Short mmCIF file of C-alpha atoms in Angstrom, two decimals:
data_model
loop_
_atom_site.label_atom_id
_atom_site.label_comp_id
_atom_site.label_asym_id
_atom_site.label_seq_id
_atom_site.Cartn_x
_atom_site.Cartn_y
_atom_site.Cartn_z
CA MET M 1 -73.16 -7.03 11.01
CA ARG M 2 -71.79 -9.17 13.00
CA ALA M 3 -68.42 -10.85 12.66
CA ALA M 4 -65.57 -13.05 14.63
CA ARG M 5 -62.49 -10.88 14.58
CA TYR M 6 -59.16 -12.18 15.88
CA TYR M 7 -57.56 -9.83 18.37
CA ASP M 8 -54.56 -12.00 20.15
CA GLN M 9 -53.68 -15.39 21.17
CA LYS M 10 -57.16 -16.74 22.21
CA ASP M 11 -59.02 -13.42 21.92
CA ILE M 12 -61.41 -13.84 18.95
CA ARG M 13 -64.37 -11.54 19.91
CA ILE M 14 -67.75 -11.49 18.12
CA ASP M 15 -68.33 -7.35 17.17
CA ASP M 16 -70.74 -5.60 15.41
CA ILE M 17 -68.74 -3.77 12.22
CA ASP M 18 -69.95 -1.70 9.37
CA ALA M 19 -71.06 -4.19 6.36
CA PRO M 20 -69.15 -3.88 3.28
CA GLU M 21 -70.15 -2.56 0.02
CA ALA M 22 -69.35 -3.93 -3.49
CA GLN M 23 -66.89 -1.88 -5.05
CA SER M 24 -65.39 -1.64 -8.42
CA GLY M 25 -64.70 -5.57 -9.98
CA GLN M 26 -65.99 -6.74 -6.70
CA VAL M 27 -68.63 -9.35 -5.53
CA LEU M 28 -70.53 -8.67 -2.48
CA ILE M 29 -71.74 -12.04 -0.83
CA ASP M 30 -73.86 -12.79 1.77
CA VAL M 31 -72.20 -15.52 3.83
CA ALA M 32 -74.24 -19.01 4.32
CA TRP M 33 -71.59 -21.16 5.56
CA CYS M 34 -68.19 -20.99 7.18
CA GLY M 35 -65.84 -23.94 7.93
CA ILE M 36 -63.12 -23.92 10.90
CA CYS M 37 -59.99 -24.78 9.44
CA GLY M 38 -57.30 -26.17 11.37
CA SER M 39 -55.06 -22.99 10.39
CA ASP M 40 -57.67 -20.69 12.78
CA LEU M 41 -56.89 -22.95 15.40
CA HIS M 42 -53.36 -22.78 15.26
CA GLU M 43 -53.89 -19.00 14.88
CA TYR M 44 -55.97 -19.29 18.38
CA LEU M 45 -53.65 -21.52 20.27
CA GLU M 46 -50.23 -20.09 18.90
CA GLY M 47 -50.85 -17.01 16.81
CA PRO M 48 -50.50 -14.90 15.76
CA LEU M 49 -48.63 -16.72 13.10
CA SER M 50 -50.68 -15.38 9.32
CA ILE M 51 -52.53 -12.56 11.13
CA PRO M 52 -50.49 -9.87 11.15
CA PRO M 53 -50.25 -8.45 14.58
CA ALA M 54 -51.29 -5.28 16.04
CA GLY M 55 -48.83 -2.91 14.69
CA HIS M 56 -47.31 -4.57 11.77
CA PRO M 57 -49.69 -4.09 9.11
CA HIS M 58 -49.62 -7.31 6.17
CA PRO M 59 -47.63 -5.88 3.28
CA ILE M 60 -50.46 -6.41 0.62
CA SER M 61 -53.85 -5.89 2.82
CA GLY M 62 -52.28 -3.25 4.85
CA GLU M 63 -54.58 -4.66 7.83
CA GLU M 64 -53.63 -5.38 11.02
CA ALA M 65 -55.26 -7.40 14.00
CA PRO M 66 -57.95 -7.18 15.03
CA VAL M 67 -59.38 -9.00 11.58
CA THR M 68 -62.24 -10.84 10.58
CA ILE M 69 -61.65 -14.50 10.15
CA GLY M 70 -62.76 -17.51 8.42
CA HIS M 71 -61.97 -18.40 4.77
CA GLU M 72 -63.57 -21.53 4.25
CA MET M 73 -67.01 -19.77 2.76
CA SER M 74 -69.99 -20.23 0.55
CA GLY M 75 -73.04 -18.23 0.14
CA THR M 76 -75.38 -16.34 -2.28
CA VAL M 77 -74.45 -12.61 -4.91
CA ALA M 78 -76.17 -9.85 -2.90
CA ALA M 79 -74.73 -6.92 -5.01
CA LEU M 80 -72.44 -6.41 -8.24
CA GLY M 81 -69.90 -3.74 -8.22
CA ASP M 82 -69.33 -1.98 -11.28
CA GLY M 83 -67.68 -3.80 -14.17
CA VAL M 84 -69.38 -7.31 -12.76
CA THR M 85 -71.66 -8.69 -15.60
CA ASP M 86 -71.14 -12.46 -15.51
CA LEU M 87 -73.03 -13.15 -12.16
CA GLU M 88 -76.59 -12.72 -10.75
CA ILE M 89 -78.03 -11.74 -7.77
CA GLY M 90 -79.18 -14.78 -5.57
CA GLN M 91 -76.11 -17.14 -7.51
CA GLN M 92 -74.64 -19.48 -5.08
CA VAL M 93 -70.68 -19.05 -4.97
CA VAL M 94 -67.45 -20.15 -3.13
CA VAL M 95 -64.73 -17.85 -2.77
CA GLU M 96 -61.06 -18.93 -3.71
CA PRO M 97 -59.54 -16.80 -0.54
CA TYR M 98 -56.41 -15.46 -1.54
CA VAL M 99 -54.77 -12.40 -1.15
CA ILE M 100 -51.85 -11.70 -3.43
CA GLU M 101 -50.69 -8.92 -5.66
CA GLU M 102 -52.42 -8.30 -9.18
CA LYS M 103 -49.50 -8.92 -11.04
CA TYR M 104 -49.40 -12.52 -9.76
CA LYS M 105 -53.25 -13.27 -10.33
CA ASN M 106 -52.72 -15.56 -13.26
CA THR M 107 -49.16 -16.84 -12.99
CA ALA M 108 -48.28 -20.34 -13.19
CA ASN M 109 -47.62 -20.64 -9.23
CA TYR M 110 -49.60 -17.63 -8.05
CA ASN M 111 -50.09 -19.66 -4.57
CA LEU M 112 -46.39 -19.32 -4.16
CA SER M 113 -45.98 -15.39 -4.98
CA PRO M 114 -44.50 -13.36 -2.58
CA ASN M 115 -46.54 -12.32 0.72
CA MET M 116 -49.24 -14.46 -0.33
CA GLY M 117 -52.02 -14.48 2.44
CA PHE M 118 -55.26 -15.63 2.82
CA ILE M 119 -58.54 -13.57 3.10
CA GLY M 120 -59.86 -13.99 6.93
CA LEU M 121 -56.22 -14.18 7.92
CA VAL M 122 -54.50 -11.22 6.51
CA GLY M 123 -57.22 -9.18 6.13
CA ARG M 124 -60.08 -8.09 3.15
CA GLY M 125 -63.01 -9.56 5.57
CA GLY M 126 -63.59 -13.00 6.16
CA GLY M 127 -66.40 -15.74 6.27
CA LEU M 128 -67.26 -15.51 9.54
CA ALA M 129 -68.96 -12.37 8.93
CA GLU M 130 -72.78 -11.77 7.98
CA GLN M 131 -71.22 -10.43 4.47
CA ILE M 132 -67.81 -9.92 2.82
CA ALA M 133 -66.77 -8.52 -0.51
CA VAL M 134 -64.84 -10.02 -2.93
CA ASP M 135 -62.98 -9.30 -6.31
CA ARG M 136 -64.59 -11.01 -8.83
CA HIS M 137 -61.40 -13.08 -9.66
CA TRP M 138 -61.59 -14.64 -6.84
CA VAL M 139 -65.24 -15.73 -6.80
CA HIS M 140 -66.57 -19.20 -7.92
CA PRO M 141 -70.27 -19.85 -9.27
CA ILE M 142 -71.37 -23.22 -8.04
CA SER M 143 -74.81 -25.06 -9.14
CA ASP M 144 -77.80 -24.30 -7.08
CA ASP M 145 -78.00 -28.39 -6.98
CA VAL M 146 -74.89 -28.38 -4.46
CA PRO M 147 -76.16 -27.40 -0.83
CA LEU M 148 -74.35 -24.57 0.29
CA ASP M 149 -72.89 -26.38 3.85
CA GLN M 150 -71.50 -28.63 1.38
CA ALA M 151 -70.17 -25.70 -0.74
CA ALA M 152 -68.53 -24.52 2.37
CA MET M 153 -66.06 -27.24 1.82
CA ILE M 154 -64.68 -26.49 -1.69
CA GLU M 155 -62.06 -24.76 -0.15
CA PRO M 156 -60.10 -27.78 1.96
CA LEU M 157 -61.67 -30.22 -0.99
CA SER M 158 -59.33 -28.01 -3.19
CA VAL M 159 -56.63 -28.28 -0.87
CA ALA M 160 -56.84 -31.93 -1.28
CA HIS M 161 -57.22 -32.01 -5.33
CA HIS M 162 -53.91 -29.72 -5.30
CA ALA M 163 -52.30 -32.35 -3.48
CA TYR M 164 -53.50 -34.95 -5.74
CA VAL M 165 -52.32 -32.97 -8.97
CA ASN M 166 -48.67 -32.96 -7.76
CA SER M 167 -48.89 -36.53 -6.63
CA GLN M 168 -48.98 -36.84 -10.02
CA ALA M 169 -51.03 -40.56 -9.13
CA GLN M 170 -52.84 -42.14 -11.61
CA SER M 171 -56.04 -44.58 -11.95
CA GLY M 172 -55.32 -47.92 -10.64
CA ASP M 173 -52.67 -46.60 -8.30
CA ILE M 174 -52.70 -47.45 -4.61
CA ALA M 175 -52.14 -44.82 -1.98
CA LEU M 176 -51.82 -44.51 1.74
CA ILE M 177 -53.26 -41.36 3.59
CA GLY M 178 -51.96 -40.48 6.86
CA GLY M 179 -54.68 -39.04 8.72
CA ALA M 180 -58.30 -38.81 8.42
CA GLY M 181 -58.46 -35.39 9.65
CA PRO M 182 -60.55 -32.69 7.53
CA ILE M 183 -58.19 -32.66 4.78
CA GLY M 184 -56.87 -36.25 4.90
CA VAL M 185 -60.52 -37.61 4.51
CA LEU M 186 -61.07 -35.10 1.92
CA THR M 187 -58.14 -35.93 0.00
CA THR M 188 -59.23 -39.68 0.38
CA ALA M 189 -62.38 -38.35 -1.49
CA VAL M 190 -60.66 -37.22 -4.14
CA LEU M 191 -58.44 -39.94 -4.81
CA LYS M 192 -61.36 -42.48 -4.86
CA ALA M 193 -63.15 -39.83 -7.19
CA GLU M 194 -59.73 -40.04 -9.59
CA GLY M 195 -59.94 -43.79 -9.64
CA ILE M 196 -57.19 -44.65 -6.88
CA THR M 197 -57.22 -47.29 -4.11
CA THR M 198 -57.14 -45.77 -0.88
CA ILE M 199 -55.75 -46.94 2.41
CA VAL M 200 -56.38 -44.58 5.33
CA SER M 201 -54.34 -44.98 8.71
CA GLU M 202 -56.28 -43.18 11.63
CA PRO M 203 -56.38 -43.97 15.37
CA SER M 204 -59.71 -41.63 15.59
CA ASP M 205 -62.43 -44.19 15.69
CA LEU M 206 -64.92 -41.54 14.54
CA ARG M 207 -62.86 -40.44 11.48
CA ARG M 208 -61.58 -44.07 10.76
CA ASN M 209 -65.74 -44.96 10.61
CA ARG M 210 -66.53 -41.99 8.53
CA ALA M 211 -63.93 -42.82 6.09
CA GLU M 212 -64.93 -46.31 5.41
CA GLU M 213 -68.52 -45.72 5.97
CA SER M 214 -68.51 -42.94 3.32
CA GLY M 215 -67.03 -45.29 0.63
CA VAL M 216 -63.93 -43.13 0.28
CA ALA M 217 -61.74 -45.53 1.89
CA ASP M 218 -60.87 -49.17 0.22
CA TYR M 219 -59.18 -49.99 3.54
CA VAL M 220 -58.80 -48.59 6.92
CA LEU M 221 -56.27 -49.08 9.71
CA ASP M 222 -55.72 -48.21 13.03
CA PRO M 223 -52.21 -47.37 14.25
CA ARG M 224 -52.96 -48.35 17.51
CA ASN M 225 -53.52 -52.30 16.73
CA ASP M 226 -52.29 -52.57 13.23
CA ASP M 227 -48.97 -52.52 11.52
CA VAL M 228 -49.50 -49.99 8.88
CA VAL M 229 -46.62 -51.11 6.78
CA GLU M 230 -46.91 -54.61 6.81
CA GLU M 231 -50.63 -54.62 6.01
CA ALA M 232 -49.66 -52.02 3.14
CA LEU M 233 -47.55 -54.46 1.74
CA LYS M 234 -50.03 -57.22 1.86
CA ILE M 235 -52.18 -55.22 -0.24
CA THR M 236 -49.54 -54.29 -2.86
CA ASP M 237 -48.37 -57.76 -2.79
CA GLY M 238 -45.22 -56.65 -1.21
CA ARG M 239 -44.16 -53.76 -3.97
CA GLY M 240 -45.39 -50.89 -0.96
CA VAL M 241 -47.77 -47.96 -1.95
CA ASP M 242 -47.22 -45.83 -4.79
CA VAL M 243 -47.90 -42.81 -2.97
CA GLY M 244 -48.45 -41.74 0.41
CA PHE M 245 -50.13 -38.87 1.89
CA GLU M 246 -49.17 -37.31 4.84
CA CYS M 247 -51.93 -35.33 6.43
CA SER M 248 -51.42 -35.17 10.09
CA SER M 249 -48.43 -33.60 10.96
CA VAL M 250 -47.17 -36.39 13.38
CA PRO M 251 -43.88 -37.49 12.81
CA VAL M 252 -44.03 -41.58 12.99
CA VAL M 253 -46.78 -40.96 10.18
CA LEU M 254 -44.03 -39.57 7.79
CA ASP M 255 -41.69 -42.40 9.18
CA THR M 256 -44.62 -44.72 8.15
CA LEU M 257 -44.94 -43.53 4.74
CA ILE M 258 -41.48 -43.56 3.99
CA GLU M 259 -41.35 -47.40 5.01
CA ALA M 260 -44.92 -48.21 3.04
CA VAL M 261 -43.78 -46.26 0.03
CA ARG M 262 -42.75 -48.46 -2.71
CA PRO M 263 -39.08 -47.80 -4.13
CA ALA M 264 -39.25 -44.57 -6.67
CA GLY M 265 -42.72 -43.50 -5.16
CA THR M 266 -43.99 -40.58 -4.09
CA ILE M 267 -45.18 -38.85 -0.76
CA VAL M 268 -47.07 -35.43 -0.34
CA ASN M 269 -46.97 -33.32 2.53
CA VAL M 270 -49.89 -31.57 2.82
CA SER M 271 -50.27 -31.25 6.37
CA VAL M 272 -49.18 -27.73 7.97
CA TRP M 273 -46.18 -28.66 10.31
CA SER M 274 -45.43 -26.41 13.74
CA SER M 275 -42.32 -28.22 14.25
CA LYS M 276 -39.51 -29.48 12.44
CA PRO M 277 -39.62 -33.64 12.17
CA GLU M 278 -37.17 -35.74 11.63
CA VAL M 279 -36.60 -37.46 8.50
CA ASN M 280 -35.07 -40.78 7.66
CA MET M 281 -32.89 -39.21 4.84
CA PRO M 282 -30.88 -42.57 4.33
CA LYS M 283 -34.43 -44.44 3.64
CA LEU M 284 -35.66 -41.63 1.38
CA VAL M 285 -32.58 -41.87 -0.38
CA LEU M 286 -31.90 -45.53 -0.65
CA LYS M 287 -35.61 -45.91 -2.20
CA GLU M 288 -35.35 -43.05 -4.42
CA ILE M 289 -38.67 -41.69 -3.01
CA LYS M 290 -40.05 -38.23 -4.20
CA LEU M 291 -41.21 -35.95 -1.24
CA ALA M 292 -43.28 -33.03 -2.24
CA GLY M 293 -44.61 -30.00 -0.42
CA VAL M 294 -47.88 -28.10 -1.14
CA ILE M 295 -49.65 -25.38 0.08
CA GLY M 296 -53.14 -24.00 -0.81
CA TYR M 297 -54.60 -24.66 -4.33
CA CYS M 298 -53.43 -23.15 -7.73
CA ASN M 299 -56.17 -23.30 -10.80
CA ASP M 300 -58.23 -26.22 -8.77
CA HIS M 301 -61.29 -24.62 -8.05
CA LYS M 302 -62.58 -25.35 -11.20
CA ASP M 303 -62.09 -29.08 -11.13
CA THR M 304 -62.83 -29.59 -7.57
CA ILE M 305 -66.44 -27.99 -7.75
CA ASP M 306 -66.75 -30.45 -11.11
CA LEU M 307 -66.26 -33.27 -8.78
CA VAL M 308 -68.85 -32.44 -6.74
CA GLU M 309 -71.37 -31.46 -8.98
CA SER M 310 -71.14 -34.34 -11.13
CA GLY M 311 -71.96 -36.56 -7.91
CA LYS M 312 -68.29 -38.16 -8.18
CA ILE M 313 -67.90 -36.52 -4.23
CA ASP M 314 -70.61 -36.84 -1.59
CA LEU M 315 -69.36 -34.05 1.22
CA LYS M 316 -72.39 -34.61 3.05
CA PRO M 317 -70.99 -37.26 5.54
CA PHE M 318 -67.82 -35.15 6.54
CA ILE M 319 -70.00 -32.08 8.38
CA THR M 320 -70.20 -33.33 11.77
CA GLY M 321 -71.31 -30.09 13.44
CA LYS M 322 -73.30 -26.82 12.54
CA ILE M 323 -73.05 -23.79 15.30
CA GLY M 324 -73.79 -19.78 14.96
CA LEU M 325 -71.19 -17.27 15.93
CA ASP M 326 -72.30 -17.06 19.57
CA ASP M 327 -71.03 -20.73 20.10
CA LEU M 328 -67.85 -20.43 17.85
CA ILE M 329 -65.24 -20.93 20.95
CA ASP M 330 -67.20 -23.13 22.93
CA LYS M 331 -68.96 -25.19 20.49
CA GLY M 332 -66.62 -24.62 17.60
CA PHE M 333 -63.04 -24.09 18.50
CA ASP M 334 -62.87 -25.86 21.93
CA ALA M 335 -64.71 -29.26 19.98
CA LEU M 336 -62.12 -29.33 17.33
CA ILE M 337 -58.96 -28.76 19.75
CA ASN M 338 -59.84 -30.70 22.98
CA HIS M 339 -62.63 -33.27 21.18
CA ASN M 340 -61.01 -33.83 17.84
CA GLU M 341 -61.49 -37.34 17.97
CA SER M 342 -65.49 -36.70 17.79
CA ALA M 343 -65.39 -34.11 15.26
CA ILE M 344 -64.49 -33.51 11.76
CA LYS M 345 -65.45 -30.39 10.10
CA ILE M 346 -67.81 -28.10 11.85
CA LEU M 347 -69.78 -25.32 9.90
CA VAL M 348 -70.48 -21.63 11.22
CA SER M 349 -73.82 -19.77 10.19
CA PRO M 350 -72.67 -16.21 10.90
CA SER M 351 -76.40 -15.38 10.46
CA GLY M 352 -77.76 -17.82 12.39
CA GLN M 353 -79.82 -19.42 9.40
CA GLY M 354 -80.00 -23.00 8.62
CA LEU M 355 -79.65 -24.22 12.06
CA ASP M 356 -82.80 -25.68 12.74
CA GLU M 357 -81.64 -28.12 9.61
CA VAL M 358 -78.65 -29.61 11.76
#
């Protein structure tokens, strides 16, 4: 089968490799769609970061570069390994792509377990391949009513849901989301679905317009022209927003959130930083702001799938491109790295099926 394999920084190749088989307790999946994640871009430009470099196998997967990449995937069940009796051939599924030690699977914070990694980064196959075999524990069924391209976005939507849960925001609260890239706009969608008033700050016209036209943003601000703090204070009658979400990994956005959040409010950092930003600790202390970090998801997939199956979240507006494996670098990675003002989420069809629907 064909698969996108990461060898080293700026070295991703489309290889022909052996197709996997469903071992005991596993599910073999025909991959329909796989999204390109920001972490994939970081690996391509700056890596290997999470991907274990050649000669340094991952402590759990035992694998090293080259590895098949891609972790935002949807597909249909192709085969069931021994002991898997609660799924059917042809059933639609998504993958929660964790690689963790067996003893941590059902713990309270399994996303924080030692040496935690992700399928499609540290090994065990990846979504940018025609098939993948995954332990049943990490496979989640999803309704046939949800198109498989939208289902591929359940993984990043679960990241957004995890951020919402950790914010402890309540219906009726007002939130400021800094950055309307894939995670920012999906965080906005979750908040809106949970009854929270949403303010989005984003310099990209396309991303700002998508947030507004999709209906997930109640207010949209352009930080190039708008005083975001002043506008947030106007919207909240001078009180400040209840919660802020940092979704950009841009220092000025974090500074803005610290100014815009009300005293005793909360800021959740959702983005992954490649640098160490300065934090206005005096302001943080004097306002008693709670600054929280989140990574991945933990018991979020079920609730996230429910939000999509119920129609509370429509993921279609956030898909801005669909490509095949052969176009992965030129029309996928390059578009997201060098033209990210015109792209939000690009999906890849490893088999090439579904591209005629673009």
